């Protein structure tokens, strides 16, 4: 029996929290559980829900119309059989009754609640969207849900501030008991929300067990609950029905299990053949600090007449006198990768990045480096 995420349980155990960040594999039912609570609370008159994604393309009708399809039976239960669907139309969600038309025999909409139960918003276009001001007319917003909070691609510039602006537009009074959910698959170990919310790298270490952390903020009564859902609950591959049905390829079983389980779904990085490294000479060494992690870049040359290449690996903190790269720093010694600082070390590193090969000791190191570059590029622009 799958060990689904239970949103009601965490709300009962930690009712005082404002934010709930839920991180776990795709097979744990995170979105289903939170939407289920949101729709039931709406039927009780406790307010609307806001479903938020990063880009407006993700909340268009064609991409969001099936969001509540798995909820049909529960919708009927919460509405005493009056409705059996939640549909999306032009940024709003509505309860509807669908069934067979007695005249035509076709499956069609029979009834629609004219009052919306929720809104859909995108972080990149929320200021132009409708829906923020309807909360007062329908009991305010009980649940604000950011889905796919972690991406393996790029985040918006100052994304956390954009989310706070959205929340501010939806929540008008401090007395409103709004719950803010952030739901995420383990696509990357770099996420700007981690630092903002106080989620540390120790909290996101892979684990077979579910872990719960309570994060407090000095001088306030605000609380965040960080929930790390461990690996998928099947005891072995023969019990994992999703794995058995779709991903049981013998040569890539570990990668497949990262999808169905709670393992980090990091992209495979380029690893350097050991023989090449042994026949290379270390020319320069540089360090990089990002997302609570130090990594070391070794600028190597294959043979004396060969090409340069760069190898990144986990590292100790840089020492005084060693060159390192951080964000928002004075651009000469502490340069940002990609800037034209004129410093020989920055120039050499940029030349190698532009013309040479880049390798990584492991996928986690590659994930850190790629996250740094994405954020650095925003500053450079």
Coordinates of C-alpha atoms in Angstrom, one line a residue:
X1 CA 0.0 0.0 0.0
X2 CA 1.6 3.3 -1.1
X3 CA 2.6 5.7 1.7
X4 CA 0.9 8.8 0.3
X5 CA 1.7 12.2 1.7
X6 CA -1.0 13.2 4.2
X7 CA -1.6 16.9 4.2
X8 CA -4.3 16.7 6.8
X9 CA -2.0 15.0 9.2
X10 CA 0.7 17.7 9.0
X11 CA -2.0 20.4 9.4
X12 CA -3.3 18.7 12.5
X13 CA 0.2 18.2 14.0
X14 CA 1.5 21.6 13.1
X15 CA -1.6 23.9 12.8
X16 CA 0.4 27.0 13.8
X17 CA 2.7 27.0 10.8
X18 CA 2.3 29.5 7.9
X19 CA 4.5 27.8 5.3
X20 CA 4.7 24.1 4.4
X21 CA 7.5 23.1 2.0
X22 CA 7.0 19.5 0.8
X23 CA 9.9 17.9 -1.1
X24 CA 9.6 14.3 -2.3
X25 CA 9.4 12.0 -5.3
X26 CA 6.7 11.9 -7.9
X27 CA 5.0 8.9 -6.4
X28 CA 4.0 10.4 -3.0
X29 CA 0.8 12.3 -4.0
X30 CA 1.9 15.7 -2.8
X31 CA -0.3 17.8 -5.2
X32 CA -3.3 15.5 -4.8
X33 CA -3.2 15.7 -1.0
X34 CA -2.9 19.5 -0.8
X35 CA -5.6 20.1 -3.5
X36 CA -7.9 17.6 -1.7
X37 CA -7.6 19.7 1.5
X38 CA -8.1 22.9 -0.4
X39 CA -11.3 21.8 -2.2
X40 CA -12.8 20.4 1.0
X41 CA -12.1 23.6 2.9
X42 CA -13.8 25.6 0.2
X43 CA -16.9 23.5 0.5
X44 CA -16.9 24.3 4.2
X45 CA -16.8 28.0 3.5
X46 CA -13.3 28.5 4.7
X47 CA -12.1 30.4 1.6
X48 CA -10.7 30.1 -1.9
X49 CA -7.4 28.4 -3.0
X50 CA -4.8 29.9 -5.3
X51 CA -2.8 27.5 -7.5
X52 CA 0.4 29.0 -8.6
X53 CA 3.0 28.0 -11.3
X54 CA 6.1 29.7 -12.5
X55 CA 5.1 30.5 -16.1
X56 CA 1.7 31.5 -17.6
X57 CA 2.0 28.7 -20.2
X58 CA 1.7 26.2 -17.4
X59 CA -1.8 27.5 -16.3
X60 CA -3.4 27.7 -19.7
X61 CA -6.7 25.7 -20.0
X62 CA -5.1 23.1 -22.2
X63 CA -2.3 22.4 -19.6
X64 CA -4.4 22.6 -16.4
X65 CA -7.8 21.2 -17.3
X66 CA -7.0 17.7 -15.9
X67 CA -5.5 19.0 -12.6
X68 CA -8.5 17.9 -10.6
X69 CA -9.3 14.7 -12.6
X70 CA -8.2 12.3 -9.8
X71 CA -10.4 14.1 -7.3
X72 CA -13.8 13.2 -8.7
X73 CA -15.0 10.8 -6.0
X74 CA -13.8 13.2 -3.2
X75 CA -15.5 16.2 -4.9
X76 CA -18.8 14.2 -4.9
X77 CA -18.3 13.4 -1.2
X78 CA -17.5 17.0 -0.1
X79 CA -20.4 18.4 -2.0
X80 CA -22.9 15.7 -1.1
X81 CA -23.2 14.5 -4.7
X82 CA -24.0 18.0 -6.1
X83 CA -20.8 18.2 -8.1
X84 CA -18.3 15.7 -9.4
X85 CA -15.7 17.9 -11.1
X86 CA -13.6 21.0 -10.7
X87 CA -12.9 22.7 -14.0
X88 CA -10.7 25.6 -15.1
X89 CA -11.8 28.5 -17.2
X90 CA -9.9 31.8 -17.8
X91 CA -8.0 31.7 -14.6
X92 CA -10.7 30.5 -12.3
X93 CA -11.7 27.0 -10.9
X94 CA -15.4 26.0 -10.6
X95 CA -17.3 23.1 -9.2
X96 CA -19.4 21.4 -11.9
X97 CA -21.7 18.4 -12.3
X98 CA -21.0 16.3 -15.4
X99 CA -23.0 13.3 -16.6
X100 CA -25.2 11.9 -19.4
X101 CA -27.6 14.3 -21.0
X102 CA -31.0 12.7 -20.7
X103 CA -32.0 14.0 -24.1
X104 CA -28.9 13.3 -26.2
X105 CA -27.2 10.6 -24.2
X106 CA -23.9 12.5 -24.4
X107 CA -21.6 13.1 -21.5
X108 CA -21.8 16.8 -20.8
X109 CA -21.9 19.5 -18.1
X110 CA -25.2 19.4 -16.3
X111 CA -24.6 22.1 -13.6
X112 CA -22.0 24.7 -12.7
X113 CA -21.5 26.6 -9.5
X114 CA -21.2 30.3 -10.6
X115 CA -19.0 31.1 -7.7
X116 CA -15.3 30.2 -8.2
X117 CA -13.6 27.9 -5.7
X118 CA -10.1 29.0 -6.7
X119 CA -7.8 30.9 -9.0
X120 CA -4.8 30.0 -11.1
X121 CA -1.8 32.4 -11.2
X122 CA 1.6 32.5 -12.8
X123 CA 4.6 34.2 -11.1
X124 CA 5.8 35.8 -14.3
X125 CA 2.4 37.4 -15.1
X126 CA 0.5 37.6 -11.8
X127 CA 0.3 41.4 -11.9
X128 CA -1.8 41.3 -15.1
X129 CA -4.0 38.5 -14.0
X130 CA -7.5 38.6 -12.6
X131 CA -8.4 36.9 -9.3
X132 CA -6.4 38.6 -6.6
X133 CA -9.2 40.9 -5.5
X134 CA -12.0 38.4 -5.3
X135 CA -10.9 36.9 -2.0
X136 CA -12.9 39.4 0.1
X137 CA -16.1 38.3 -1.6
X138 CA -15.6 34.6 -1.0
X139 CA -14.1 34.3 2.4
X140 CA -10.5 35.1 1.5
X141 CA -7.8 32.7 0.5
X142 CA -7.4 29.6 2.7
X143 CA -4.7 27.9 0.7
X144 CA -2.0 29.3 -1.5
X145 CA -0.2 26.5 -3.4
X146 CA 3.0 26.9 -5.4
X147 CA 3.5 23.7 -7.4
X148 CA 6.8 22.6 -8.9
X149 CA 8.7 25.0 -6.6
X150 CA 12.0 23.4 -7.7
X151 CA 13.0 23.4 -11.3
X152 CA 15.9 21.8 -13.2
X153 CA 15.9 24.8 -15.6
X154 CA 16.0 28.5 -14.7
X155 CA 14.2 30.5 -11.9
X156 CA 12.7 33.9 -12.5
X157 CA 14.8 36.9 -11.5
X158 CA 14.2 37.6 -7.8
X159 CA 11.6 34.8 -7.8
X160 CA 11.1 34.6 -4.0
X161 CA 10.2 38.3 -4.0
X162 CA 7.7 37.7 -6.8
X163 CA 6.0 35.0 -4.7
X164 CA 5.9 37.3 -1.7
X165 CA 4.2 39.9 -3.8
X166 CA 1.6 37.4 -5.0
X167 CA 0.9 36.3 -1.4
X168 CA 0.6 40.0 -0.3
X169 CA -2.0 40.6 -3.0
X170 CA -4.0 37.6 -1.9
X171 CA -3.8 37.9 1.9
X172 CA -5.3 41.2 3.2
X173 CA -5.3 40.7 6.9
X174 CA -3.0 39.1 9.5
X175 CA -5.9 37.4 11.1
X176 CA -6.6 35.3 8.0
X177 CA -5.5 31.7 8.6
X178 CA -3.9 31.2 5.2
X179 CA -1.7 28.2 4.6
X180 CA 1.0 28.5 2.0
X181 CA 2.3 25.4 0.4
X182 CA 5.4 24.8 -1.7
X183 CA 5.4 21.5 -3.5
X184 CA 8.6 20.2 -5.2
X185 CA 10.1 17.2 -6.9
X186 CA 13.8 16.6 -6.3
X187 CA 15.0 18.0 -9.6
X188 CA 17.9 20.1 -8.3
X189 CA 19.7 20.6 -5.0
X190 CA 19.9 24.3 -5.8
X191 CA 16.7 26.2 -5.1
X192 CA 16.5 29.9 -4.1
X193 CA 13.7 29.1 -1.7
X194 CA 16.0 27.1 0.5
X195 CA 18.1 30.0 1.7
X196 CA 15.1 32.3 2.0
X197 CA 13.1 29.9 4.1
X198 CA 16.1 28.6 6.2
X199 CA 16.2 25.2 4.7
X200 CA 19.8 24.0 5.0
X201 CA 21.8 21.4 3.0
X202 CA 21.7 19.1 6.0
X203 CA 17.9 19.0 5.7
X204 CA 17.9 17.9 2.1
X205 CA 20.4 15.0 2.4
X206 CA 18.9 11.8 0.9
X207 CA 17.1 9.6 3.3
X208 CA 14.9 6.5 3.3
X209 CA 12.6 8.0 5.9
X210 CA 10.3 11.0 6.0
X211 CA 11.8 13.9 7.9
X212 CA 10.1 17.0 9.3
X213 CA 11.8 20.2 10.3
X214 CA 10.3 23.2 12.1
X215 CA 11.9 26.5 11.2
X216 CA 11.4 29.6 13.3
X217 CA 12.3 33.2 12.6
X218 CA 13.8 35.5 15.2
X219 CA 11.4 38.1 16.6
X220 CA 8.3 36.7 14.9
X221 CA 5.7 34.0 15.5
X222 CA 6.0 32.8 11.8
X223 CA 6.9 29.1 11.3
X224 CA 7.8 27.0 8.3
X225 CA 7.5 23.3 8.2
X226 CA 9.9 21.6 5.9
X227 CA 8.9 18.1 4.9
X228 CA 11.3 15.8 3.2
X229 CA 9.5 12.7 1.9
X230 CA 11.9 9.8 1.8
X231 CA 12.3 7.2 -1.0
X232 CA 9.2 5.6 -2.5
X233 CA 7.7 3.2 0.0
X234 CA 8.0 0.0 -1.9
X235 CA 10.3 -2.5 -0.1
X236 CA 11.9 -3.6 -3.4
X237 CA 11.5 -3.2 -7.1
X238 CA 9.0 -6.0 -7.4
X239 CA 6.6 -4.1 -5.2
X240 CA 7.0 -0.8 -7.0
X241 CA 4.2 -0.9 -9.6
X242 CA 5.2 2.3 -11.4
X243 CA 8.8 1.1 -11.7
X244 CA 7.7 -2.3 -12.9
X245 CA 5.2 -1.0 -15.4
X246 CA 7.3 1.8 -17.0
X247 CA 10.9 2.1 -16.0
X248 CA 12.4 -1.4 -15.4
X249 CA 15.2 -1.0 -17.8
X250 CA 18.2 -3.0 -16.6
X251 CA 21.0 -0.6 -17.7
X252 CA 19.4 2.5 -16.1
X253 CA 17.6 1.2 -13.0
X254 CA 19.3 3.7 -10.6
X255 CA 18.2 6.6 -12.7
X256 CA 14.7 5.2 -13.0
X257 CA 14.4 4.8 -9.2
X258 CA 15.2 8.5 -8.8
X259 CA 12.0 9.2 -10.7
X260 CA 9.7 6.9 -8.8
X261 CA 11.5 7.3 -5.4
X262 CA 12.7 10.3 -3.4
X263 CA 16.2 10.3 -4.8
X264 CA 17.5 13.5 -6.4
X265 CA 16.8 13.5 -10.1
X266 CA 20.0 15.2 -11.0
X267 CA 21.1 15.3 -14.6
X268 CA 24.0 13.1 -15.5
X269 CA 27.2 15.2 -15.9
X270 CA 30.4 14.7 -17.9
X271 CA 32.9 12.6 -15.9
X272 CA 36.6 12.7 -16.7
X273 CA 38.3 9.4 -17.6
X274 CA 40.8 8.6 -14.9
X275 CA 43.6 7.9 -17.5
X276 CA 43.2 11.4 -18.9
X277 CA 43.5 13.0 -15.5
X278 CA 46.6 11.0 -14.7
X279 CA 48.3 12.3 -17.9
X280 CA 47.4 15.9 -17.2
X281 CA 49.2 18.8 -15.5
X282 CA 47.5 21.1 -12.9
X283 CA 47.9 24.7 -14.1
X284 CA 45.6 26.7 -11.9
X285 CA 43.1 26.1 -9.1
X286 CA 40.1 28.1 -8.2
X287 CA 37.3 27.8 -5.7
X288 CA 33.6 28.6 -5.8
X289 CA 31.1 29.1 -3.0
X290 CA 27.4 28.7 -3.7
X291 CA 24.3 27.4 -1.8
X292 CA 26.3 26.5 1.3
X293 CA 28.8 24.5 -0.7
X294 CA 32.4 24.9 -1.6
X295 CA 33.6 23.3 -4.9
X296 CA 37.1 23.4 -6.4
X297 CA 37.9 23.9 -10.1
X298 CA 41.2 22.5 -11.4
X299 CA 42.4 23.9 -14.7
X300 CA 44.2 21.0 -16.3
X301 CA 46.2 20.5 -19.5
X302 CA 46.3 17.1 -21.2
X303 CA 50.0 16.5 -22.0
X304 CA 52.0 19.6 -22.5
X305 CA 50.7 20.3 -26.0
X306 CA 47.2 19.2 -25.3
X307 CA 44.0 21.2 -24.7
X308 CA 42.9 22.8 -21.4
X309 CA 40.0 21.4 -19.5
X310 CA 38.3 22.1 -16.2
X311 CA 37.3 19.7 -13.4
X312 CA 35.0 20.6 -10.6
X313 CA 34.9 18.6 -7.4
X314 CA 33.7 19.0 -3.7
X315 CA 36.2 21.1 -1.7
X316 CA 37.2 22.5 1.6
X317 CA 36.6 26.3 2.1
X318 CA 39.1 28.5 0.2
X319 CA 42.0 29.8 2.2
X320 CA 43.3 33.3 2.4
X321 CA 45.2 34.2 -0.8
X322 CA 43.3 31.6 -2.9
X323 CA 41.0 32.8 -5.6
X324 CA 37.3 32.0 -5.3
X325 CA 34.1 33.1 -7.0
X326 CA 30.9 34.2 -5.2
X327 CA 27.8 36.1 -6.2
X328 CA 27.4 39.9 -5.6
X329 CA 31.1 40.4 -4.9
X330 CA 33.7 43.0 -5.8
X331 CA 34.6 42.2 -9.4
X332 CA 38.3 41.7 -9.4
X333 CA 39.7 39.1 -7.0
X334 CA 36.2 37.8 -6.1
X335 CA 34.9 37.8 -9.6
X336 CA 31.7 36.4 -11.0
X337 CA 32.1 33.8 -13.7
X338 CA 31.2 35.5 -17.0
X339 CA 32.1 39.1 -16.1
X340 CA 34.9 41.0 -17.8
X341 CA 37.0 41.8 -14.8
X342 CA 40.3 41.9 -16.5
X343 CA 41.8 39.8 -13.7
X344 CA 44.1 37.1 -15.1
X345 CA 42.5 34.4 -13.1
X346 CA 39.0 35.4 -14.2
X347 CA 40.2 35.6 -17.8
X348 CA 41.8 32.2 -17.8
X349 CA 38.8 30.6 -16.2
X350 CA 36.5 32.2 -18.7
X351 CA 38.7 31.2 -21.6
X352 CA 38.7 27.6 -20.4
X353 CA 34.9 27.6 -20.0
X354 CA 34.4 29.0 -23.5
X355 CA 36.9 26.8 -25.4
X356 CA 37.7 23.8 -23.3
X357 CA 35.9 20.8 -21.8
X358 CA 34.2 20.9 -18.4
X359 CA 34.0 17.8 -16.2
X360 CA 32.6 17.0 -12.8
X361 CA 33.5 14.5 -10.1
X362 CA 29.8 13.8 -9.4
X363 CA 26.3 14.9 -10.4
X364 CA 25.8 16.9 -7.2
X365 CA 28.9 19.1 -7.9
X366 CA 27.6 19.7 -11.4
X367 CA 24.2 20.7 -10.0
X368 CA 25.8 23.3 -7.7
X369 CA 28.0 24.7 -10.5
X370 CA 25.0 25.0 -13.0
X371 CA 22.9 26.7 -10.3
X372 CA 25.7 29.2 -9.8
X373 CA 26.0 30.0 -13.5
X374 CA 22.2 30.5 -13.8
X375 CA 22.2 33.0 -11.0
X376 CA 25.4 34.7 -12.1
X377 CA 24.0 35.2 -15.6
X378 CA 21.0 37.1 -14.2
X379 CA 23.4 39.5 -12.4
X380 CA 25.6 39.9 -15.5
X381 CA 22.7 40.8 -17.7

